[in-house]
Amino acid sequence: MTASKITRRSLFGAGTALAAAPLAAPRVASAQAARVLKFVPQADLAVLDPIFTTASVTTNHSAMVFDYLYGLDAKFRPHPQMVEGHSIENDGLLWTMRLREGLKFHDGEPVRGRDAVASIKRWGSRDMYGQEVIARADEITAPDDRTIRFRLKKPFPNLHAALGKNAASVCPIMPERIAATEATKQITEMVGSGPYRFLADERMAGARAAYARFEGYVPRPDGTASRTAGPKIAHFDRVEWTIIPDQATAAAALMAGEVDWLEVTNNDLAPMLKRNRGISIRLAEDLFGTIMRFNWLQPPFDKPAIRRALLGAVSQEDFMTAAYGTDPAAWEIGVGYFTSDSPMASKVGLEVLTSKRDLAKVKRDLIAAGYAGERVVVLQADDYPSLKGLAEVTADLLKQVGMNVEVQSGDWGTISTRRANRGPLDKGGWSIFVTGLGNTIDPGGHLGLRANGARAWFGWPDSPRLEELRQDWITAPDMAAQAAICVEMQRQAFQDVPYIPLGEYRTLTAHKADLSGFAPGAPLFYGVRRG
């Protein structure tokens, strides 16, 4: 079967689960229902620690439990959140931030400057933007309980944007005693200062997670609620996450009134859901990238010519159709390394993805590049329908161009953990994984374009030129200069190929019609209300 013939319907068998019995759950009185929000995430919450993983489901969990020093609005502009504000002195080399009064952790302890410092250092030891913060700081200190001070080696005009990034990985503020944990070790004690408390005793891996409104939360008194910026108002006493991997089963639960909100549903189910007047479906405003990520450490993708050869095989439309349906309003193609509606986006080099596909030529190019039949292990998340679709098209395509492909499947929690394995294939390593990638609007938080070798994101690309251009972007004087640098970054990325862009998608979500107050993009539970 060719990649172009793989459709979402054939991959997922839409509708087959609709005849199944709905989820067994007790009915609740309307007064109680008004206080409880029942949510179905796109995947299991396998990892709780938002520093340890870049999985979006963990980032969404983090936004409930933790708060951030700065928040980003709908246009990704930073605003003070936990801090009252900041001052900048000494020609940009001294930043002083002041925490708001009354901030408390879920254990009742006040949020202190030293908690923030320890949290920043833990985040900065792992996150790519955080690494930049640590590298540019002579010291980060807490002169008193409400003050955070950065003494910098050189100006860092986007410091507040780095601290407020709301895609993987965020900078969650936690107690010093927890933040002292090495970033290479997962934390499981979830004590933050966010609007919801995590109910650890109710967590059932693969089945559910639960949260209770934190009565001691202090919303920001000013500003406009927008993404992670402004007042965060929790309208529900309790939020329950129910893990339902099969989207048809989840849709049936929504129609039966057993859940309130599906983070993700698919286009095959949309007509049926639309017929129910008690349900609303909508495409999220934000675009999210999807990528085919290579392991640079292991053959055959340690050879750049082999990575480049595969550019000629990829049809973004085939991948988007398989994963996100046939409605072109749900996705974008002809896209490169920066989000297509970002000021940093460029068309340079895109002809390698948009010209006519010639798989026979790609097969010849692979041989000329040195491919000698090495095994290629493709990781596939079976409980994550869109990623499963992308992985199936990937494996099929690689087989068509003559590669020796082995698909190794597992649940998303297993796959997302396995990506950290740097070893050879016979030691549990991997060759390719596919995933969604948020925060590709610019090089600041762009995980996929960080190319600092062993410290880079899974795949560990090593490109001194990409790193040099990224540093130039950070210190660029204005947006025009930044955009010009991103043109060169994209040109270089098509030479180095840290990954192949597979297109962009808008999440199709469904929820009860009486819910409102949704933020754009990722699911944020403060602001959502019933009625």
Coordinates of C-alpha atoms in Angstrom, one line a residue:
M1 CA 0.0 0.0 0.0
T2 CA 1.4 3.4 -0.9
A3 CA 1.5 6.3 1.5
S4 CA -1.0 8.2 -0.5
K5 CA -3.6 5.4 -0.1
I6 CA -3.3 5.3 3.7
T7 CA -6.3 7.2 5.0
R8 CA -7.4 8.1 8.5
R9 CA -10.5 5.8 8.2
S10 CA -8.4 2.8 7.2
L11 CA -5.9 3.4 9.9
F12 CA -8.3 3.9 12.8
G13 CA -11.4 2.0 11.8
A14 CA -13.6 5.0 12.8
G15 CA -17.0 4.1 14.1
T16 CA -16.3 0.5 15.1
A17 CA -16.3 1.3 18.7
L18 CA -19.4 3.4 18.7
A19 CA -21.5 0.3 19.1
A20 CA -19.7 -0.5 22.3
A21 CA -21.4 0.1 25.6
P22 CA -20.7 3.6 27.1
L23 CA -18.4 4.0 30.0
A24 CA -19.9 2.8 33.3
A25 CA -20.1 5.8 35.6
P26 CA -22.6 6.9 38.2
R27 CA -24.9 9.8 37.3
V28 CA -24.4 12.9 39.3
A29 CA -26.8 15.6 40.4
S30 CA -26.8 18.8 38.3
A31 CA -25.5 20.9 41.2
Q32 CA -22.6 18.5 41.7
A33 CA -22.0 18.4 37.9
A34 CA -21.6 22.1 37.9
R35 CA -18.6 21.9 40.2
V36 CA -16.9 18.9 38.5
L37 CA -15.3 19.1 35.0
K38 CA -14.6 15.7 33.4
F39 CA -11.9 15.8 30.7
V40 CA -10.4 13.2 28.3
P41 CA -6.8 14.0 27.5
Q42 CA -5.2 13.0 24.2
A43 CA -2.9 10.5 26.0
D44 CA -2.2 9.1 29.4
L45 CA -0.4 11.3 32.0
A46 CA 2.5 8.9 32.2
V47 CA 5.0 11.4 33.6
L48 CA 4.2 14.0 36.1
D49 CA 7.4 16.0 36.1
P50 CA 7.3 18.8 33.5
I51 CA 11.1 19.2 33.6
F52 CA 11.7 15.5 32.9
T53 CA 9.6 15.3 29.7
T54 CA 8.5 17.5 26.9
A55 CA 5.2 15.6 26.4
S56 CA 2.3 18.0 25.9
V57 CA 0.0 16.1 28.3
T58 CA 2.5 16.7 31.1
T59 CA 2.8 20.4 30.2
N60 CA -1.0 20.7 30.4
H61 CA -1.0 19.0 33.8
S62 CA 1.8 21.4 34.9
A63 CA -0.3 24.5 34.0
M64 CA -2.9 23.4 36.6
V65 CA -0.5 22.5 39.4
F66 CA 2.2 25.1 39.0
D67 CA 2.4 28.8 38.4
Y68 CA 5.0 30.7 36.4
L69 CA 7.0 33.9 37.0
Y70 CA 5.7 35.2 33.7
G71 CA 2.8 34.3 31.4
L72 CA 2.3 34.6 27.7
D73 CA -0.7 36.2 26.1
A74 CA -2.5 35.1 22.9
K75 CA 0.3 36.7 20.8
F76 CA 3.0 35.0 22.9
R77 CA 4.0 38.3 24.6
P78 CA 5.4 37.9 28.2
H79 CA 3.6 39.5 31.1
P80 CA 4.4 39.4 34.9
Q81 CA 2.5 36.6 36.5
M82 CA 3.9 35.5 39.9
V83 CA 6.1 38.6 39.9
E84 CA 4.8 42.2 40.4
G85 CA 7.3 43.2 37.7
H86 CA 11.0 43.7 37.1
S87 CA 13.6 46.4 36.8
I88 CA 16.6 46.3 34.4
E89 CA 19.8 48.1 35.2
N90 CA 23.5 48.2 34.4
D91 CA 23.0 48.3 30.6
G92 CA 20.8 45.2 30.7
L93 CA 23.1 43.1 32.9
L94 CA 21.1 43.3 36.1
W95 CA 17.4 42.1 36.3
T96 CA 15.6 42.3 39.6
M97 CA 12.1 40.7 40.0
R98 CA 9.7 41.1 42.9
L99 CA 7.3 38.3 43.8
R100 CA 3.6 39.2 44.5
E101 CA 2.5 39.2 48.1
G102 CA 0.5 36.3 49.4
L103 CA 1.7 33.5 47.1
K104 CA 1.4 30.1 48.8
F105 CA 2.3 26.5 47.9
H106 CA -0.3 23.8 48.2
D107 CA 1.4 22.6 51.4
G108 CA 0.7 26.0 53.0
E109 CA 4.3 27.3 52.8
P110 CA 4.8 30.8 51.3
V111 CA 6.5 31.1 47.9
R112 CA 10.0 32.5 48.5
G113 CA 12.7 33.9 46.3
R114 CA 14.9 30.9 47.0
D115 CA 12.2 28.6 45.8
A116 CA 12.1 30.4 42.5
V117 CA 15.9 30.4 42.2
A118 CA 16.1 26.6 42.8
S119 CA 13.3 26.0 40.3
I120 CA 14.9 28.2 37.6
K121 CA 18.2 26.3 38.1
R122 CA 16.5 22.9 37.8
W123 CA 14.6 23.9 34.7
G124 CA 17.7 25.6 33.2
S125 CA 19.8 22.4 33.6
R126 CA 17.5 20.6 31.1
D127 CA 15.4 23.0 29.0
M128 CA 17.1 24.5 25.9
Y129 CA 15.9 28.1 26.6
G130 CA 16.7 27.5 30.2
Q131 CA 20.2 26.4 29.3
E132 CA 20.6 29.8 27.7
V133 CA 19.5 31.6 30.9
I134 CA 22.0 29.6 33.0
A135 CA 24.9 30.2 30.5
R136 CA 24.3 33.9 30.4
A137 CA 24.0 34.4 34.2
D138 CA 26.9 35.1 36.4
E139 CA 24.6 34.4 39.3
I140 CA 20.9 34.0 40.1
T141 CA 20.2 34.8 43.8
A142 CA 17.4 35.6 46.2
P143 CA 18.5 38.6 48.4
D144 CA 15.2 38.2 50.4
D145 CA 12.0 36.2 50.4
R146 CA 10.4 38.2 47.6
T147 CA 13.3 39.1 45.4
I148 CA 15.0 37.3 42.5
R149 CA 18.1 38.8 41.0
F150 CA 19.9 37.9 37.8
R151 CA 23.5 39.2 37.3
L152 CA 24.2 38.6 33.6
K153 CA 27.4 38.2 31.6
K154 CA 25.8 39.9 28.6
P155 CA 22.4 41.4 27.9
F156 CA 19.5 39.0 27.5
P157 CA 16.5 41.1 26.4
N158 CA 14.2 38.1 26.2
L159 CA 14.8 36.8 29.7
H160 CA 11.2 37.2 30.8
A161 CA 10.0 35.5 27.7
A162 CA 12.2 32.5 28.4
L163 CA 10.9 32.3 32.0
G164 CA 7.3 32.4 30.8
K165 CA 7.4 30.0 27.8
N166 CA 4.3 27.8 27.9
A167 CA 5.4 25.0 25.7
A168 CA 7.8 22.2 26.6
S169 CA 9.5 22.6 28.8
V170 CA 7.9 25.2 31.1
C171 CA 9.6 26.8 34.1
P172 CA 7.4 25.6 37.0
I173 CA 8.0 27.2 40.4
M174 CA 8.1 24.6 43.2
P175 CA 9.4 24.4 46.7
E176 CA 13.2 24.5 47.1
R177 CA 13.3 21.1 48.7
I178 CA 11.7 19.6 45.6
A179 CA 13.5 21.7 43.1
A180 CA 16.8 20.5 44.6
T181 CA 16.2 17.2 42.8
E182 CA 18.5 16.6 39.9
A183 CA 16.7 17.2 36.6
T184 CA 17.8 13.8 35.5
K185 CA 15.6 12.3 38.2
Q186 CA 11.8 12.4 38.0
I187 CA 9.9 14.1 40.8
T188 CA 6.5 12.7 41.7
E189 CA 5.6 14.9 44.6
M190 CA 3.4 17.6 43.0
V191 CA 3.5 20.7 45.2
G192 CA 3.0 23.9 43.2
S193 CA 1.2 27.2 43.8
G194 CA -1.2 26.9 40.8
P195 CA -5.0 27.1 40.8
Y196 CA -5.4 23.3 41.2
R197 CA -3.9 20.7 43.6
F198 CA -3.0 17.3 42.2
L199 CA -4.7 14.5 44.1
A200 CA -2.0 11.9 44.2
D201 CA -4.0 9.3 46.0
E202 CA -6.6 9.2 43.3
R203 CA -4.2 8.8 40.4
M204 CA -4.5 5.5 38.5
A205 CA -1.8 5.1 35.8
G206 CA -3.5 4.6 32.4
A207 CA -6.9 5.3 33.8
R208 CA -7.4 8.6 35.6
A209 CA -5.9 11.7 37.3
A210 CA -7.8 14.2 39.5
Y211 CA -7.3 17.8 40.8
A212 CA -9.0 19.9 43.4
R213 CA -9.3 23.7 43.3
F214 CA -6.6 25.3 45.6
E215 CA -8.5 27.6 47.9
G216 CA -5.3 29.4 48.8
Y217 CA -4.5 30.4 45.2
V218 CA -4.0 34.2 44.6
P219 CA -5.0 35.2 41.1
R220 CA -3.2 38.1 39.6
P221 CA -5.3 41.2 40.4
D222 CA -4.8 42.9 37.1
G223 CA -4.5 42.3 33.4
T224 CA -6.6 40.3 31.0
A225 CA -6.8 36.5 31.1
S226 CA -5.0 35.2 28.0
R227 CA -3.2 31.9 27.8
T228 CA -1.0 31.7 30.8
A229 CA -1.1 35.5 31.5
G230 CA -3.5 37.5 33.6
P231 CA -5.9 36.3 36.3
K232 CA -6.3 32.5 36.5
I233 CA -9.8 31.8 37.9
A234 CA -10.7 28.2 38.7
H235 CA -14.5 27.9 38.2
F236 CA -14.6 24.1 39.1
D237 CA -14.1 22.6 42.5
R238 CA -12.7 19.5 40.9
V239 CA -11.3 18.4 37.5
E240 CA -11.1 14.7 36.6
W241 CA -9.0 13.3 33.7
T242 CA -10.3 10.0 32.3
I243 CA -7.9 8.2 30.0
I244 CA -9.8 6.8 27.0
P245 CA -7.3 5.9 24.2
D246 CA -10.0 5.0 21.6
Q247 CA -11.5 8.2 20.2
A248 CA -14.8 6.6 19.2
T249 CA -15.3 5.3 22.7
A250 CA -14.5 8.8 24.1
A251 CA -17.0 10.3 21.7
A252 CA -19.7 7.9 22.9
A253 CA -18.9 8.9 26.5
L254 CA -19.3 12.6 25.6
M255 CA -22.7 11.9 23.9
A256 CA -23.8 9.9 26.9
G257 CA -23.0 12.8 29.2
E258 CA -20.4 10.8 31.1
V259 CA -17.5 13.3 30.3
D260 CA -17.6 17.0 29.5
W261 CA -14.6 17.7 27.2
L262 CA -12.5 15.7 24.7
E263 CA -9.1 17.3 24.1
V264 CA -8.9 15.6 20.7
T265 CA -11.4 14.0 18.4
N266 CA -11.1 13.3 14.7
N267 CA -12.9 14.4 11.6
D268 CA -14.5 11.0 11.0
L269 CA -16.5 11.5 14.2
A270 CA -17.3 15.2 13.7
P271 CA -20.6 14.7 11.7
M272 CA -22.0 12.5 14.3
L273 CA -21.0 14.9 17.1
K274 CA -22.4 17.9 15.3
R275 CA -25.9 16.2 15.2
N276 CA -26.0 16.4 19.0
R277 CA -27.2 19.9 20.0
G278 CA -25.7 19.5 23.4
I279 CA -22.1 19.2 22.0
S280 CA -19.9 21.8 20.4
I281 CA -16.9 21.0 18.2
R282 CA -14.2 23.4 17.1
L283 CA -10.8 23.7 15.6
A284 CA -8.2 25.2 18.0
E285 CA -6.7 28.5 16.9
D286 CA -3.1 27.4 17.3
L287 CA -1.1 25.5 14.7
F288 CA 1.1 22.7 15.9
G289 CA 3.9 21.2 13.9
T290 CA 4.5 17.5 13.3
I291 CA 7.9 16.1 12.7
M292 CA 9.9 13.0 11.7
R293 CA 12.8 13.0 14.1
F294 CA 16.1 11.3 13.4
N295 CA 18.6 9.8 15.8
W296 CA 22.0 11.4 14.8
L297 CA 24.0 9.1 17.1
Q298 CA 23.2 5.7 15.4
P299 CA 23.4 4.4 11.8
P300 CA 22.0 5.0 9.3
F301 CA 20.9 8.6 10.2
D302 CA 24.3 9.6 11.5
K303 CA 25.0 10.3 7.8
P304 CA 23.6 13.7 6.7
A305 CA 23.3 12.7 3.1
I306 CA 20.9 9.9 4.1
R307 CA 18.7 12.3 6.1
R308 CA 18.7 14.7 3.1
A309 CA 17.7 12.0 0.7
L310 CA 14.5 11.3 2.6
L311 CA 13.3 14.9 2.1
G312 CA 12.5 13.9 -1.5
A313 CA 10.1 11.1 -0.3
V314 CA 7.9 13.0 2.1
S315 CA 4.5 14.2 1.0
Q316 CA 3.2 16.4 3.8
E317 CA -0.4 16.0 2.5
D318 CA -0.2 12.2 2.9
F319 CA 0.9 12.6 6.5
M320 CA -1.7 15.2 7.4
T321 CA -4.5 13.2 5.8
A322 CA -3.5 10.1 7.6
A323 CA -3.2 11.7 11.0
Y324 CA -5.8 14.5 10.9
G325 CA -8.4 13.7 8.3
T326 CA -9.3 15.0 4.8
D327 CA -10.5 18.5 5.8
P328 CA -7.8 20.9 4.7
A329 CA -9.0 23.4 7.3
A330 CA -7.6 21.2 10.0
W331 CA -4.0 21.3 8.7
E332 CA -1.4 23.2 6.7
I333 CA 1.2 21.9 4.2
G334 CA 4.1 23.5 2.4
V335 CA 5.5 24.5 5.7
G336 CA 9.1 24.6 7.0
Y337 CA 10.9 24.8 10.3
F338 CA 9.0 27.7 11.8
T339 CA 5.2 27.9 12.3
S340 CA 3.7 29.1 9.1
D341 CA 1.8 32.1 10.6
S342 CA 4.9 33.2 12.6
P343 CA 6.9 36.3 11.5
M344 CA 9.9 34.0 11.5
A345 CA 8.4 31.7 8.8
S346 CA 10.1 31.5 5.4
K347 CA 9.6 29.7 2.1
V348 CA 13.3 29.3 1.5
G349 CA 14.3 25.7 0.7
L350 CA 10.8 24.4 0.6
E351 CA 11.1 23.1 -2.9
V352 CA 12.7 19.9 -1.5
L353 CA 9.3 19.1 0.1
T354 CA 6.9 20.6 -2.4
S355 CA 8.4 19.4 -5.8
K356 CA 7.1 16.2 -7.4
R357 CA 7.8 13.1 -5.4
D358 CA 10.0 10.5 -7.1
L359 CA 10.5 7.5 -4.8
A360 CA 12.7 5.6 -7.3
K361 CA 15.1 8.5 -7.2
V362 CA 15.1 8.6 -3.4
K363 CA 15.9 4.9 -3.4
R364 CA 18.9 5.6 -5.6
D365 CA 20.0 8.6 -3.6
L366 CA 19.9 6.6 -0.4
I367 CA 22.3 4.0 -1.9
A368 CA 24.6 6.7 -3.2
A369 CA 24.6 8.3 0.3
G370 CA 25.9 5.1 1.8
Y371 CA 22.8 3.3 3.0
A372 CA 23.7 -0.4 3.2
G373 CA 20.5 -2.1 4.5
E374 CA 21.0 -1.1 8.2
R375 CA 17.9 -1.8 10.4
V376 CA 15.7 1.3 11.0
V377 CA 13.6 1.2 14.1
V378 CA 10.5 3.4 14.0
L379 CA 8.8 4.0 17.3
Q380 CA 5.0 3.9 17.2
A381 CA 2.6 5.1 20.0
D382 CA -0.4 2.8 19.6
D383 CA -2.6 4.7 22.1
Y384 CA -2.1 8.1 20.4
P385 CA -4.1 7.9 17.2
S386 CA -2.6 10.8 15.3
L387 CA 1.0 9.8 16.1
K388 CA 0.1 6.2 15.3
G389 CA -1.1 7.4 11.9
L390 CA 2.1 9.4 11.3
A391 CA 4.3 6.4 12.3
E392 CA 2.4 4.0 10.0
V393 CA 2.9 6.3 7.0
T394 CA 6.5 6.8 8.0
A395 CA 7.2 3.0 8.1
D396 CA 5.3 2.4 4.8
L397 CA 7.2 5.2 3.1
L398 CA 10.6 4.0 4.3
K399 CA 9.9 0.5 3.1
Q400 CA 9.0 1.8 -0.3
V401 CA 12.4 3.5 -0.7
G402 CA 14.2 0.3 0.2
M403 CA 15.0 0.7 3.9
N404 CA 15.0 -2.2 6.3
V405 CA 12.2 -1.1 8.7
E406 CA 11.2 -2.5 12.0
V407 CA 8.2 -0.9 13.8
Q408 CA 8.4 -1.1 17.6
S409 CA 5.1 -0.2 19.3
G410 CA 4.0 0.7 22.8
D411 CA 1.9 3.2 24.7
W412 CA 2.8 6.8 24.6
G413 CA 4.3 6.8 28.1
T414 CA 6.6 4.0 27.0
I415 CA 7.6 5.6 23.7
S416 CA 8.1 9.1 25.2
T417 CA 10.4 7.5 27.8
R418 CA 12.3 5.4 25.4
R419 CA 13.3 8.4 23.3
A420 CA 15.9 9.2 25.9
N421 CA 17.8 6.0 25.1
R422 CA 21.0 7.0 23.2
G423 CA 22.2 3.4 22.8
P424 CA 22.4 1.2 19.7
L425 CA 19.3 -0.6 18.4
D426 CA 20.2 -3.9 20.1
K427 CA 20.3 -2.0 23.4
G428 CA 16.9 -0.5 23.2
G429 CA 17.8 2.4 20.9
W430 CA 15.8 3.8 18.1
S431 CA 16.2 5.4 14.6
I432 CA 13.1 7.6 14.1
F433 CA 10.1 8.8 16.0
V434 CA 7.2 11.0 15.0
T435 CA 5.6 13.6 17.2
G436 CA 3.8 16.9 17.5
L437 CA 6.1 19.9 18.2
G438 CA 4.8 23.1 19.8
N439 CA 6.5 26.4 20.3
T440 CA 8.1 26.5 16.8
I441 CA 7.3 30.2 16.3
D442 CA 10.9 31.2 16.8
P443 CA 14.3 29.8 17.7
G444 CA 14.0 30.7 21.4
G445 CA 12.0 27.7 22.5
H446 CA 12.3 25.6 19.4
L447 CA 13.3 22.1 20.6
G448 CA 13.7 20.7 17.2
L449 CA 16.3 23.2 16.0
R450 CA 18.5 23.1 19.1
A451 CA 21.6 21.4 17.7
N452 CA 24.1 21.4 20.6
G453 CA 24.8 17.6 20.4
A454 CA 24.6 15.8 23.7
R455 CA 22.6 18.6 25.3
A456 CA 20.1 18.8 22.5
W457 CA 16.6 17.3 22.5
F458 CA 16.1 13.6 21.7
G459 CA 17.9 12.8 18.5
W460 CA 20.9 14.9 19.6
P461 CA 21.7 16.8 16.4
D462 CA 25.1 18.6 16.4
S463 CA 25.3 21.6 14.1
P464 CA 27.6 24.4 15.1
R465 CA 26.2 26.6 12.4
L466 CA 22.6 26.3 13.6
E467 CA 23.8 27.1 17.1
E468 CA 25.7 30.1 15.9
L469 CA 22.6 31.4 14.1
R470 CA 20.5 30.9 17.2
Q471 CA 22.9 33.0 19.3
D472 CA 22.7 35.7 16.6
W473 CA 18.9 35.6 16.8
I474 CA 18.8 36.0 20.6
T475 CA 20.9 39.2 20.4
A476 CA 19.3 40.6 17.2
P477 CA 18.1 44.2 17.6
D478 CA 14.7 43.9 16.1
M479 CA 12.1 41.6 14.4
A480 CA 13.4 42.3 10.9
A481 CA 16.9 41.2 11.8
Q482 CA 15.5 38.2 13.6
A483 CA 13.4 37.1 10.6
A484 CA 16.5 37.4 8.3
I485 CA 18.4 35.1 10.6
C486 CA 15.6 32.6 10.6
V487 CA 15.8 32.5 6.8
E488 CA 19.4 31.4 7.2
M489 CA 18.4 28.9 9.9
Q490 CA 15.9 27.2 7.7
R491 CA 18.4 27.1 4.8
Q492 CA 20.9 25.4 7.1
A493 CA 18.2 23.1 8.6
F494 CA 17.5 21.7 5.1
Q495 CA 21.2 20.9 4.8
D496 CA 21.6 19.3 8.3
V497 CA 18.0 17.9 8.6
P498 CA 17.6 17.6 12.4
Y499 CA 14.1 16.5 11.4
I500 CA 11.7 16.6 8.5
P501 CA 8.6 18.9 8.9
L502 CA 5.5 16.8 8.2
G503 CA 2.9 19.6 8.2
E504 CA 0.9 21.5 10.8
Y505 CA -2.4 20.7 12.4
R506 CA -5.2 22.4 14.4
T507 CA -6.6 20.2 17.2
L508 CA -10.2 19.3 16.7
T509 CA -11.8 19.3 20.2
A510 CA -15.3 18.5 21.4
H511 CA -17.1 19.5 24.6
K512 CA -20.5 20.0 26.1
A513 CA -22.2 23.1 24.6
D514 CA -22.7 24.7 28.0
L515 CA -18.9 25.1 28.5
S516 CA -17.2 28.3 27.6
G517 CA -14.1 30.3 28.4
F518 CA -11.5 28.2 26.5
A519 CA -8.1 29.5 25.9
P520 CA -6.5 29.3 22.4
G521 CA -4.2 26.3 21.9
A522 CA -3.5 23.9 24.7
P523 CA -6.2 23.0 27.2
L524 CA -6.0 25.4 30.2
F525 CA -8.6 24.6 32.9
Y526 CA -8.7 28.0 34.6
G527 CA -11.2 30.3 32.8
V528 CA -13.4 27.4 31.6
R529 CA -16.8 27.7 33.1
R530 CA -20.2 26.0 32.8
G531 CA -23.2 28.1 31.7

